[in-house]
Short mmCIF file of C-alpha atoms and ligand atoms in Angstrom, two decimals:
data_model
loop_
_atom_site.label_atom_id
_atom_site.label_comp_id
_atom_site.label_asym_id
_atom_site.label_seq_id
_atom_site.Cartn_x
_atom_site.Cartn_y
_atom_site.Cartn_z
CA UNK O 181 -78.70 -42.59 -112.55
CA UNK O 182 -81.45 -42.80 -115.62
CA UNK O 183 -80.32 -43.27 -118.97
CA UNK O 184 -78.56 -40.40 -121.33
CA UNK O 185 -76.97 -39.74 -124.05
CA UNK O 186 -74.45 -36.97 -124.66
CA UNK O 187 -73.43 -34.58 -126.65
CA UNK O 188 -71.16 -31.55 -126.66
CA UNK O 189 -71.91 -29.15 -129.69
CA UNK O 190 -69.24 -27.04 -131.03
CA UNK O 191 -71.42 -24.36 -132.89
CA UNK O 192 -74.27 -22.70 -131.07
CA UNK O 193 -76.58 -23.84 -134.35
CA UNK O 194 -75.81 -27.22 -133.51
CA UNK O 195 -77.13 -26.68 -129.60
CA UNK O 196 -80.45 -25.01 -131.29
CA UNK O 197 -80.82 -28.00 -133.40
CA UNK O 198 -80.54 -30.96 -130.90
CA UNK O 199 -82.92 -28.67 -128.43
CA UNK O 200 -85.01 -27.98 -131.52
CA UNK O 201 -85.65 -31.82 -132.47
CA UNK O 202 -86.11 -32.89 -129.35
CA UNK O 203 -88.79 -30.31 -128.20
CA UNK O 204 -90.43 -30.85 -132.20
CA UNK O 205 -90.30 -34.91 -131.07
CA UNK O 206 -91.92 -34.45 -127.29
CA UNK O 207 -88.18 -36.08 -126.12
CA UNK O 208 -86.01 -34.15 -123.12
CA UNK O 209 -83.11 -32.45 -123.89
CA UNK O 210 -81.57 -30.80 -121.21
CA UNK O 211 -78.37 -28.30 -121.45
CA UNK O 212 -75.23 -29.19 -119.03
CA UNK O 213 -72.89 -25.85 -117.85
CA UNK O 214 -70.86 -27.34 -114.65
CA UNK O 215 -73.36 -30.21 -113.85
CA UNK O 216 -72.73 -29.33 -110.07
CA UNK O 217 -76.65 -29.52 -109.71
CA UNK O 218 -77.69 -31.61 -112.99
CA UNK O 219 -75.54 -34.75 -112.10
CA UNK O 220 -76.83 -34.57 -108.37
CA UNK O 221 -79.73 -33.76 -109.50
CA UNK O 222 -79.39 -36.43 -112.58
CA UNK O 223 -78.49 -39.05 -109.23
CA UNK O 224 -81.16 -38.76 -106.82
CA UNK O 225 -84.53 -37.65 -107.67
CA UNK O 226 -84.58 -37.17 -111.52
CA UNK O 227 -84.00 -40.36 -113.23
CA UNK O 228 -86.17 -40.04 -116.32
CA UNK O 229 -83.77 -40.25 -119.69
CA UNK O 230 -82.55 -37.64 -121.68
CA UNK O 231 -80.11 -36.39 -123.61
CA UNK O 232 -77.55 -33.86 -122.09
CA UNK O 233 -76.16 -31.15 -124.17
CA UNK O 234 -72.64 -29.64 -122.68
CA UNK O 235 -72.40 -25.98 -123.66
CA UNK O 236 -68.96 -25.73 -122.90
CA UNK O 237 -67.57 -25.96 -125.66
CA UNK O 238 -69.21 -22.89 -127.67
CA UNK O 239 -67.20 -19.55 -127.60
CA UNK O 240 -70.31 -16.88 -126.88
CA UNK O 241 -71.31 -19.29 -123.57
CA UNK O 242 -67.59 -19.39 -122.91
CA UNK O 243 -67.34 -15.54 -123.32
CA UNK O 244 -66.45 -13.07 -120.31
CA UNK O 245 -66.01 -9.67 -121.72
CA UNK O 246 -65.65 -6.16 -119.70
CA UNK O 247 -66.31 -3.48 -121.96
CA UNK O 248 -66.50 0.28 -121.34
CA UNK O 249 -70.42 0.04 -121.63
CA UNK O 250 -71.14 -3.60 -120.49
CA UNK O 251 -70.46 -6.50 -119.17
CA UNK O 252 -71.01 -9.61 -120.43
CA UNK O 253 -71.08 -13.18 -118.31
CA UNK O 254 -71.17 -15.97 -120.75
CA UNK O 255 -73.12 -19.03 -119.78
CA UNK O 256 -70.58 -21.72 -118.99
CA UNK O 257 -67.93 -19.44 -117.36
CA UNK O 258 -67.45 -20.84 -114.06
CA UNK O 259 -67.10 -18.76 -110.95
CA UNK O 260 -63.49 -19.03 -110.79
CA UNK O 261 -62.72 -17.60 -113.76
CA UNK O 262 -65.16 -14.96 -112.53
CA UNK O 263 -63.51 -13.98 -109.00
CA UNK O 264 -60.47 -14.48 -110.62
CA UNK O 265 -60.93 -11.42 -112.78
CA UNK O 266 -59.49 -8.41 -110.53
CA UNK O 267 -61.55 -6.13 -113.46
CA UNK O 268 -64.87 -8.16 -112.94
CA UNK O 269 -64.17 -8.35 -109.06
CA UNK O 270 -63.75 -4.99 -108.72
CA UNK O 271 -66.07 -3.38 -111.04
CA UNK O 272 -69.17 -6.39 -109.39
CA UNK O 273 -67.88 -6.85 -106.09
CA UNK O 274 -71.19 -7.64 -104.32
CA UNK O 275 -71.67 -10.25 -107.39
CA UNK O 276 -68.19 -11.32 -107.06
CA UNK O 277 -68.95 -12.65 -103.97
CA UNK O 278 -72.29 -14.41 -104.10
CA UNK O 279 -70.45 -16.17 -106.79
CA UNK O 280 -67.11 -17.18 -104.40
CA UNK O 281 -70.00 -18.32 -101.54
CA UNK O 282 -70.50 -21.33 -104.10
CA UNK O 283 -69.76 -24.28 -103.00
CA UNK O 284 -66.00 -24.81 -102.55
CA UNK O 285 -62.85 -24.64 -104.59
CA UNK O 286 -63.82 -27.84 -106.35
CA UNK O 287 -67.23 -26.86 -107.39
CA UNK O 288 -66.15 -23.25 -108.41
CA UNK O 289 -64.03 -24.45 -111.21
CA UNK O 290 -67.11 -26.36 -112.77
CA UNK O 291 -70.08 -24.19 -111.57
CA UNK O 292 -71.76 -21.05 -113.42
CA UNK O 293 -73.76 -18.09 -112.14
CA UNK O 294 -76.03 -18.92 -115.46
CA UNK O 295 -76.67 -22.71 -113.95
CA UNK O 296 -77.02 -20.68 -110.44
CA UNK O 297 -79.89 -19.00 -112.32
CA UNK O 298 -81.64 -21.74 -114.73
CA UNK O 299 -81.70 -24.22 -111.89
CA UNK O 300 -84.01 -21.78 -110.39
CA UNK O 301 -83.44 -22.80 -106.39
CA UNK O 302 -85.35 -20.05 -104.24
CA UNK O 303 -81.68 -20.48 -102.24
CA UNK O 304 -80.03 -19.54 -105.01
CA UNK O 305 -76.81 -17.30 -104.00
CA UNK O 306 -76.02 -15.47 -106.99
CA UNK O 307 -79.41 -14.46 -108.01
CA UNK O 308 -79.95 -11.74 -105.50
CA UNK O 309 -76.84 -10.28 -106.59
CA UNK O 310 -77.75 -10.67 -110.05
CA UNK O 311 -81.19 -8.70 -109.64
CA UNK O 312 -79.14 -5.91 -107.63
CA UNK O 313 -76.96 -5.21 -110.39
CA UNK O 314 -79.88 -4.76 -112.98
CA UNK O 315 -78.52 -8.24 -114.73
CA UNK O 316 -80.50 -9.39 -118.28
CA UNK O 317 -80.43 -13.00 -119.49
CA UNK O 318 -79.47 -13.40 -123.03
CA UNK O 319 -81.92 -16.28 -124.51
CA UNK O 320 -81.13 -17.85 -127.55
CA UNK O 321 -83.83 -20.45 -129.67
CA UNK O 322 -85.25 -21.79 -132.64
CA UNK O 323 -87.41 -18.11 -133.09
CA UNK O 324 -84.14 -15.98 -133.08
CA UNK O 325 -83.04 -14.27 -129.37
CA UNK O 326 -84.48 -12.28 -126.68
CA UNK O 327 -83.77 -10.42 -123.53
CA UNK O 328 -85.65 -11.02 -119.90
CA UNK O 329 -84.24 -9.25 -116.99
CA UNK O 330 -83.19 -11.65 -113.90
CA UNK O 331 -85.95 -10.58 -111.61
CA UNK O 332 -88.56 -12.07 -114.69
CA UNK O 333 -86.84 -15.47 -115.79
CA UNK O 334 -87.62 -17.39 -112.77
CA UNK O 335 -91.19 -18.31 -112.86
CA UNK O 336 -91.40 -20.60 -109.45
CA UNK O 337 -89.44 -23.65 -107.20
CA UNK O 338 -87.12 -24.84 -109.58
CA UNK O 339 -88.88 -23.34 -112.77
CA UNK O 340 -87.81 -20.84 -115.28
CA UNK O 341 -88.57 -18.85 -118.60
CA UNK O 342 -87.02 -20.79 -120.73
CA UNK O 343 -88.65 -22.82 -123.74
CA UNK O 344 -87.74 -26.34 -124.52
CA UNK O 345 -85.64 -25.28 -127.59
CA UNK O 346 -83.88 -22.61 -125.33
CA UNK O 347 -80.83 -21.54 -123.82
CA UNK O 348 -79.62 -19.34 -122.21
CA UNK O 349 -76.66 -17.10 -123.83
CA UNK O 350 -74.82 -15.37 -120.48
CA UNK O 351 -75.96 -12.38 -118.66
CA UNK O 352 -75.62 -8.77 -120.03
CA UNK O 353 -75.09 -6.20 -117.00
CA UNK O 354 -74.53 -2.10 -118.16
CA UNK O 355 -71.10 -0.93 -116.67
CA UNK O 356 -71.93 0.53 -113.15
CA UNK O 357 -72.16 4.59 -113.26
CA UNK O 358 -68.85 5.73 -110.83
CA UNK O 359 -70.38 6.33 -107.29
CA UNK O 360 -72.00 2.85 -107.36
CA UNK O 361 -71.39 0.11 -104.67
CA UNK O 362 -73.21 -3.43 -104.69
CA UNK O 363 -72.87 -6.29 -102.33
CA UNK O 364 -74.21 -9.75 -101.51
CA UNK O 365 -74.96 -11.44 -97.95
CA UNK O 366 -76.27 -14.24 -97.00
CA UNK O 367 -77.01 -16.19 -93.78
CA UNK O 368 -76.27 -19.79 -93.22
CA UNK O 369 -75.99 -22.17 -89.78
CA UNK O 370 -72.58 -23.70 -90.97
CA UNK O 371 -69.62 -21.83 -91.96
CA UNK O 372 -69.80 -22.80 -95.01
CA UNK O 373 -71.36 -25.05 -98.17
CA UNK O 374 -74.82 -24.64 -96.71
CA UNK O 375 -77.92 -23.38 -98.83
CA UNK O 376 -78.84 -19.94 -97.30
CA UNK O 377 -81.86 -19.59 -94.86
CA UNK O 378 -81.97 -15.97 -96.08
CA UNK O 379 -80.25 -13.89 -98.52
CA UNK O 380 -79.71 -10.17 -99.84
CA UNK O 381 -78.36 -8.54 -102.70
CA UNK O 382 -77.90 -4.60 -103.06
CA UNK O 383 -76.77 -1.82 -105.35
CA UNK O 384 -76.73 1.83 -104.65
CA UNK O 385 -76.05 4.61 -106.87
CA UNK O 386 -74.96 8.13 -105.44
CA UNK O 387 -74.69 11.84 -106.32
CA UNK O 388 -71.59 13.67 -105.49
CA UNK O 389 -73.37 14.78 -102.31
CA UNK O 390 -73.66 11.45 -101.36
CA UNK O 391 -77.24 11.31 -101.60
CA UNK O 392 -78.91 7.72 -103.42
CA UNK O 393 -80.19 8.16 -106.85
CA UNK O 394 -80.91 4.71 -107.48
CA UNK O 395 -81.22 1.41 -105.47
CA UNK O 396 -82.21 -2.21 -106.20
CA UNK O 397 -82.31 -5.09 -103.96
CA UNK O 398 -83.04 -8.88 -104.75
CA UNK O 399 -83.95 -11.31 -101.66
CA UNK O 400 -83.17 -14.84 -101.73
CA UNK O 401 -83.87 -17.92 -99.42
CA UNK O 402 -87.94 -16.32 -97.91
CA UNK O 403 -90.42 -16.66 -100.94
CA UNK O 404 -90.75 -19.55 -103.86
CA UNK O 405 -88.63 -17.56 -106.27
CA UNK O 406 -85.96 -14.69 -105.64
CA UNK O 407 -87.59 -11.31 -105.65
CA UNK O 408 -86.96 -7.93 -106.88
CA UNK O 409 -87.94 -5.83 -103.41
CA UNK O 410 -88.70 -2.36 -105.42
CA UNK O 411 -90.21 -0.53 -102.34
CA UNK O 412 -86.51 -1.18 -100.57
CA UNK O 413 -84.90 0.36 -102.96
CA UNK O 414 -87.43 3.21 -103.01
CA UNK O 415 -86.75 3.48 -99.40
CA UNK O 416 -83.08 4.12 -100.03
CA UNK O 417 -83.37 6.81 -102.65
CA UNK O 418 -83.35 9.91 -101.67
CA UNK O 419 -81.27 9.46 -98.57
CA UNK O 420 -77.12 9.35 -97.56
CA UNK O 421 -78.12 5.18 -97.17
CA UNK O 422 -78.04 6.43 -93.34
CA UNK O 423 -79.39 4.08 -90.49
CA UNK O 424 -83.15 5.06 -90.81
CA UNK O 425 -83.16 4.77 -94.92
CA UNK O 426 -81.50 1.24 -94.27
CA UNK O 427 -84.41 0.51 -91.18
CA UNK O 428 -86.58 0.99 -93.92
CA UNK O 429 -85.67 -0.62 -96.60
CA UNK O 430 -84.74 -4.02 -94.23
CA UNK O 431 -88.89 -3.77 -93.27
CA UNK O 432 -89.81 -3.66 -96.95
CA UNK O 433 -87.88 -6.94 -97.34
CA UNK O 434 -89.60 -8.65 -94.29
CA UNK O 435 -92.82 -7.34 -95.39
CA UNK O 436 -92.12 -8.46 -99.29
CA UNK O 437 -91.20 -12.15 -97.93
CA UNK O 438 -93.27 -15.59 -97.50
CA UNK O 439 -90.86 -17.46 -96.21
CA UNK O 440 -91.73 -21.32 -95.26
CA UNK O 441 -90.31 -22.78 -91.90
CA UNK O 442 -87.76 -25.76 -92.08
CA UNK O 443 -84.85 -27.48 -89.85
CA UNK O 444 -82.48 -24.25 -90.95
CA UNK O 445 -85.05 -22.21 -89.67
CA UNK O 446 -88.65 -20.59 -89.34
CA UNK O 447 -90.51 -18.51 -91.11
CA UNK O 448 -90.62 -15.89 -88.52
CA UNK O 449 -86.49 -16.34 -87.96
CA UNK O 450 -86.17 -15.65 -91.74
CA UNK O 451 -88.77 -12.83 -92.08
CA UNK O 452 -85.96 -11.22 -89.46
CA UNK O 453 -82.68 -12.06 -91.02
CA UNK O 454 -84.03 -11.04 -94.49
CA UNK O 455 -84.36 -7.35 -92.83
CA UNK O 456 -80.76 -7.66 -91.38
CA UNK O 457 -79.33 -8.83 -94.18
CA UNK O 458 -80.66 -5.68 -96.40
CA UNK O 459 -79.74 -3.10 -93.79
CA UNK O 460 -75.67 -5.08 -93.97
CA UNK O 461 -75.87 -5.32 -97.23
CA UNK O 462 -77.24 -1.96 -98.01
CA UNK O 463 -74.53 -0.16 -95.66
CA UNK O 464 -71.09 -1.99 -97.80
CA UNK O 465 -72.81 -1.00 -100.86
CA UNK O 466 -72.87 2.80 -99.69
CA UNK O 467 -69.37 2.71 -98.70
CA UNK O 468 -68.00 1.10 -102.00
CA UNK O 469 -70.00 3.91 -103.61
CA UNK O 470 -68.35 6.24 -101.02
CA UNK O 471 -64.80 4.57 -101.68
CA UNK O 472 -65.57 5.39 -105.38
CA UNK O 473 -65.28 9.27 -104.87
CA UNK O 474 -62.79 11.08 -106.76
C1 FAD B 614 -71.28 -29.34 -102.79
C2 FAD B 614 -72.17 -28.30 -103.42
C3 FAD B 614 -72.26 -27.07 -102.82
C4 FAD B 614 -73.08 -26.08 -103.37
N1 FAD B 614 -73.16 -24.85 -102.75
C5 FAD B 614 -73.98 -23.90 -103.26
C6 FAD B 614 -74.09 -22.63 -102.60
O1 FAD B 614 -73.46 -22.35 -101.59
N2 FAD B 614 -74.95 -21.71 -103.16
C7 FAD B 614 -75.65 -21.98 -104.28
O2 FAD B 614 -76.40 -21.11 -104.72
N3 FAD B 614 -75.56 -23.17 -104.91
C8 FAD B 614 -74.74 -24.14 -104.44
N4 FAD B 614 -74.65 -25.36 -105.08
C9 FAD B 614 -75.45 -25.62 -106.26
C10 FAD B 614 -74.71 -25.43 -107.61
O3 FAD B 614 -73.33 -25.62 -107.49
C11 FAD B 614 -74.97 -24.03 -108.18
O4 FAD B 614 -76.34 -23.81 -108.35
C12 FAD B 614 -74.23 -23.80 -109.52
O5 FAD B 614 -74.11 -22.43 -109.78
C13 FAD B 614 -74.92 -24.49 -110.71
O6 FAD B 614 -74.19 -24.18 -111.87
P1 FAD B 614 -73.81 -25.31 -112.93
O7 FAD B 614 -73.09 -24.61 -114.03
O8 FAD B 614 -73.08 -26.43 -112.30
O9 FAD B 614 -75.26 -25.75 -113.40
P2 FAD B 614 -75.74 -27.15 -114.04
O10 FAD B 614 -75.77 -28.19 -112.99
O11 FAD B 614 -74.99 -27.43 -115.28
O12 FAD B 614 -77.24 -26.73 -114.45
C14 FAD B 614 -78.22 -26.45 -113.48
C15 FAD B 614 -79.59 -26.39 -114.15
O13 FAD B 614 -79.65 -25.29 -115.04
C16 FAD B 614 -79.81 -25.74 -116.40
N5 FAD B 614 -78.90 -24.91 -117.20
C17 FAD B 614 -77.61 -24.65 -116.92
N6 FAD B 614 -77.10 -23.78 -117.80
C18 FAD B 614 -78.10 -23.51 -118.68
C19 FAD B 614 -78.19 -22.67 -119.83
N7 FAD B 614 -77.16 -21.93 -120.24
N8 FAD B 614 -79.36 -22.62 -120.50
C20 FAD B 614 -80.41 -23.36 -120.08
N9 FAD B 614 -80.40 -24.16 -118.98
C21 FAD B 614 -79.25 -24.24 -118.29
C22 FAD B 614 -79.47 -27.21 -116.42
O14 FAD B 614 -80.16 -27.91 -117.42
C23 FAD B 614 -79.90 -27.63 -115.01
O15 FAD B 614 -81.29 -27.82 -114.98
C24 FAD B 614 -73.81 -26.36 -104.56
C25 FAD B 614 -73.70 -27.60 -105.18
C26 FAD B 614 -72.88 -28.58 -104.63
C27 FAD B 614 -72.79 -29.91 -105.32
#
């Protein structure tokens, strides 16, 4: 491992200063949630120094609040804390559980759907998920903060929005409407702790007929960065989310995808599952909308 140095701010000004100096002074700071990619990261390929700055210890990063209009998913809550929370895992379900498919036990209690995010893997469980529930990242820096929604803040391969005196705050996600459903899927040759050769994340909205008034779904694991599939979600709207909607929005996900070919699988292989994944994915969504009447 390179060299570091380390500090743990208690006052989000402080964070904003040290990232602040060191982007004014061309020197790498880099912020620290659960470390469960940094320090491997940090390990093996990365060795150049910096200086690490753990936002765990700031209150808004550490914040996990369900309120009647919003919800919002601090930055260094980890993912147990998150599927934990019957009133987050019931109100997210389909988030709840690309979060639980990290890692194990042991890396839950460190690891945060925000370092999920920033770390920007095209493999990335819970950033399907996060796309399908309309997520925005909170970004705080030296200019004051702004908003991005998920499907915008990661740019490419292990790349993101963020400037080198930024952070980001936690996740803001508007309080589902009542016949909503959402749910996450992903496919991987182990049981589990594998990266996923593809990956889908849904959300459907219905009308008391049953009928789809909204739809988003985020595919993971088949291009260089996550993707917002709109025309997959078009495909569902309109419709009960019945077999031939679901066809239909599965081929706008193969069609949407440039996957590359590796030992977990080919292109053509994941070009498939992507479509079978949406079509799953799509059909628990409907029927925790369903589940939702009355
Ligand atoms: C054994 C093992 C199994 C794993 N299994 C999975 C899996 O099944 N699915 C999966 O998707 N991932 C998996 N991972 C990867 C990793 O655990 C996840 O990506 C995790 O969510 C990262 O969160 P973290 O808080 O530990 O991030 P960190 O390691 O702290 O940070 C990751 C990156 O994001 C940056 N960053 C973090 N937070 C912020 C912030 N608030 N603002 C700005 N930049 C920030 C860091 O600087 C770093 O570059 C696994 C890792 C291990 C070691």
């Amino acid at each position: 491992m390179g060299a570091f140095a380390y500090v743990a701010p208690t006052s989000l000004d402080e964070v904003l200063t040290v990232l602040s100096e060191h982007a004014g002074r061309g020197r790498r700071a880099q912020v620290l949630a659960g470390g469960t990619d940094l320090l491997v990261q940090m390990r093996g390929l990365d060795r150049e120094p910096r200086t690490i700055v753990d936002i765990k210890k700031l209150a808004e990063t550490n914040r996990l609040e369900i309120g009647s209009g919003e919800v919002f998913v601090g930055a260094a809550v980890p993912s147990a804390v998150l599927n934990e929370n019957q009133d987050f895992v019931s109100l997210l379900p389909g988030l709840a559980e690309a979060a639980d498919l990290i890692g194990s036990t042991q890396i839950q209690g460190r690891a945060t759907v925000g370092g999920n995010l920033c770390n920007a893997s095209p493999a990335g469980d819970t950033i399907p998920a996060l796309i399908a529930v309309g997520a925005v990242c909170v970004i705080a820096g030296s200019g004051g903060r702004r908003e991005l929604p998920v499907e915008d803040f990661v740019t490419g391969v292990g790349t993101n929005a963020l400037a080198p005196d930024e952070l980001l705050l936690g996740l803001r996600i508007a309080t589902p409407p009542g016949r909503w459903g959402d749910a996450y899927l992903r496919f991987i040759p182990r049981t589990e702790m594998d990266i996923a050769v593809a990956g889908c994340g849904v959300s459907v909205t219905l009308d008391e007929s049953g009928t789809c008034t909204a739809a988003r779904v985020g595919i993971g694991a088949v291009a260089p960065r996550v993707l917002l599939v709109a025309e997959a979600g078009a495909a569902l709207v309109g419709s009960t989310v019945d077999d031939a909607a679901l066809a239909a929005a599965g081929e706008a996900c193969t069609k949407a995808s440039s996957p590359i070919s590796d030992k977990r699988g080919t292109d053509v292989y994941r070009r498939k599952v992507v479509g079978v994944l949406c079509r799953r994915a799509g059909a628990i969504a409907r029927d925790r909308a369903l589940a939702k009447r009355g």
